[in-house]
Structure formats: C-alpha cells, structure tokens
C-alpha cells in the first residue's frame, strides 16, 4: 500500500455502478457505467496496481422502480430516486468502512444523495469537492425543473423542506465542508442559498482569473485547512467544456479544459486524502457516436486520475 493513500487500508477500489436516469428526463445516462466498464476501466485500474471489484446494480435498480411515482412537493419521481439512492448509500458506506476507495459511476447527479450520504456516514468529518457547471442545491421549494439531479445538495446540507420520500437522508454536510469548482449556470434560488449559507464557490470566472492550480489550493484551504480530513470528489462531467465532454444532458459552454479537469483529480489524489469519487452525467446516447465515445473516454480518464498519485 503506497503511503500516499493515507486513509485507505488497502489498494482496493470498489466500483459501484449507478445506472440510473430518474433524477432528470433524458434517457441514456443509465448506460454510462456499462459503457465505461466496456471501455476497459477495470483493467486500466488493475494496471495501475489496484484490486478491483464491481457491483453493476443493473437488476437491483430495475427492481426498485415503483409502479406509480407521482410528483410530490415539486420533485419528479421521488420514490424511485429515493429507493435507488438509499441503496447506493448503503453500498458506498459498507465499502468505505472496509477501507476501500469507492468509485461510483453514474447515472445522473441525483445519485450523489447516495454517495455523499454513504461516504459521510463512514467518514463523518469528510469534506466534499463538487465539480460541476451547476450548483445542484435547489430545494423542493426553489426547483424550476423538478429534476432531483438539481437538488441533492439541499438535502445533504439539511436545507430542503421536509419531503416524505427523503426522510432517510441525514443532513451530514456542513456549509464549510462543501466547495464548488466550475460553476457557470446557477439558478437564482440557488444563488440566494449559496449566499445565505456562505458556501464557497469557485466559478469559471475564478478559474480564468487565478488559474486552476490556485483555485484547487484555495478550495482545499477552505474545506480542509489542515489537510487532514477525508475528501470525497463528486465530478459532473458537464463541468468540462462541451468540446471536451459533449455527451451530457445539461451542457453549458465555457467549461473546464481537459487538463483543468484532470488537474483537479490529480491535486486531490496528491493530498493522500481522497477516499472516494463519483463520475456522473456521462450520457452515451446523446449526439453522435464519436461524441459519446469521447465523453466515455474522458470519464474513464478522470476516474483513473483519481487513483494514482502523480509525480511532481
Ligand atoms: N446535475 C446536473 N446536471 N444538474 C443540472 C441542474 C439544472 C438546474 N439547475 C435544475 O435544477 O434543474
Ligand atoms: Mn451536477
Ligand atoms: Mn451539472
């Protein structure tokens, strides 16, 4: 076990498939975990020295779909999202407690309800680096779309209005343990929330202004000042520029370059504190085959980057 992974008990990565699209309306994002595995991700990680396990969750998720799932308090498909994310949470928690690196492959970003809950239940003092074009912190009361992939952080931070389907989600995330990188499409209601809670957010404007090196350092100074807390990375590929990751459901121009995206992963893993990561919102059915392939490839590349310390 290289000493750089300070918090893990072995060089063992548990890949958790989250083939799920119920947090938003565009089908196809549920095919991403299989597409990334077919691209050879498991072997690539083995070549990097890791023991790899994979739970695909294909059948499990199909079986969790309720016959009826009407909108409740503005949120679409709440029962399905709740059931899937609770299952993911338990799986992530169990694997994290075993000292494994947990890599979850989405699926839409609603699955972070599960991954963040699971990681924070295993590591209550963890911090969260959220790389995204969007803030995903709408509450049932502020969401315009009703898509739960735009809401996970409001539940995790404990600011969502009470919702019957999400009472299992513990408010595990303190405002000073969350930092954003890459924002450029934040809803008005979300802007208010970020301001009121004093949440640290580095938008693309800040990335342009200071460069990605300084941004990641300042992000870590904020959420992990003594560089001693476990880190979870939730990486929405729409943080990347659409020219880099075109096949995603809610693309926004002006995003991170290929290198900037990878730099974030490299800098986090180099702390020795990265214990888990999500790669979400790869949608292989959007656009043409070449765009899909490019997006799957970059998703796998980011995942690999989370698992090797880079020599400097
Ligand atoms: N994970 C994502 N891609 N989220 C996009 C969210 C977009 C918008 N803010 C909404 O709440 O619907
Ligand atoms: Mn997102
Ligand atoms: Mn996004």
XYZ file of N, CA and C and ligand atoms in Angstrom, residues 109 130-136 149-150 183-185 235-239 248-252 280-281, ligand 3:
76
model
N -26.846 13.071 -11.538
C -26.213 13.535 -10.305
C -27.068 13.344 -9.054
N -17.163 19.546 -5.105
C -18.230 19.343 -6.097
C -17.836 20.070 -7.375
N -17.491 19.328 -8.401
C -17.028 19.910 -9.658
C -18.181 19.819 -10.653
N -18.660 20.979 -11.118
C -19.936 20.990 -11.841
C -20.138 22.365 -12.483
N -20.887 22.391 -13.583
C -21.359 23.675 -14.113
C -22.492 24.224 -13.256
N -23.152 23.313 -12.532
C -24.374 23.643 -11.777
C -24.139 23.483 -10.279
N -24.978 24.126 -9.497
C -24.801 24.053 -8.042
C -25.569 22.887 -7.418
N -26.581 22.378 -8.106
C -27.335 21.193 -7.639
C -27.772 21.308 -6.178
N -31.811 15.685 -9.883
C -30.346 15.827 -10.039
C -29.896 17.268 -9.801
N -30.856 18.201 -9.793
C -30.527 19.590 -9.471
C -30.683 19.910 -7.988
N -18.535 26.277 -11.560
C -19.910 26.776 -11.720
C -20.012 27.831 -12.816
N -21.109 27.760 -13.579
C -21.418 28.814 -14.547
C -22.893 28.859 -14.919
N -23.696 28.035 -14.287
C -25.141 28.056 -14.579
C -25.891 27.789 -13.274
N -17.750 14.535 -9.346
C -17.364 15.175 -10.607
C -18.470 14.959 -11.640
N -19.180 16.044 -11.940
C -20.188 16.056 -13.006
C -19.436 16.427 -14.288
N -19.500 15.550 -15.297
C -18.697 15.823 -16.499
C -19.146 17.083 -17.239
N -20.335 17.623 -16.886
C -20.707 18.890 -17.530
C -19.923 20.078 -16.979
N -19.098 19.841 -15.970
C -18.137 20.879 -15.542
C -17.130 21.146 -16.648
N -23.633 14.922 -22.660
C -24.135 15.088 -21.299
C -25.446 15.859 -21.380
N -26.334 15.635 -20.414
C -27.709 16.113 -20.537
C -27.921 17.603 -20.437
N -27.086 18.284 -19.670
C -27.270 19.727 -19.492
C -25.940 20.462 -19.729
N -25.466 20.445 -20.998
C -24.173 21.082 -21.298
C -24.256 22.599 -21.193
N -23.175 23.211 -20.772
C -23.090 24.674 -20.699
C -21.729 25.076 -21.251
N -20.247 11.419 -12.915
C -21.677 11.393 -13.250
C -21.998 12.189 -14.513
N -23.199 11.916 -15.029
C -23.805 12.661 -16.149
C -23.144 12.418 -17.505
Mn -24.079 19.775 -13.973
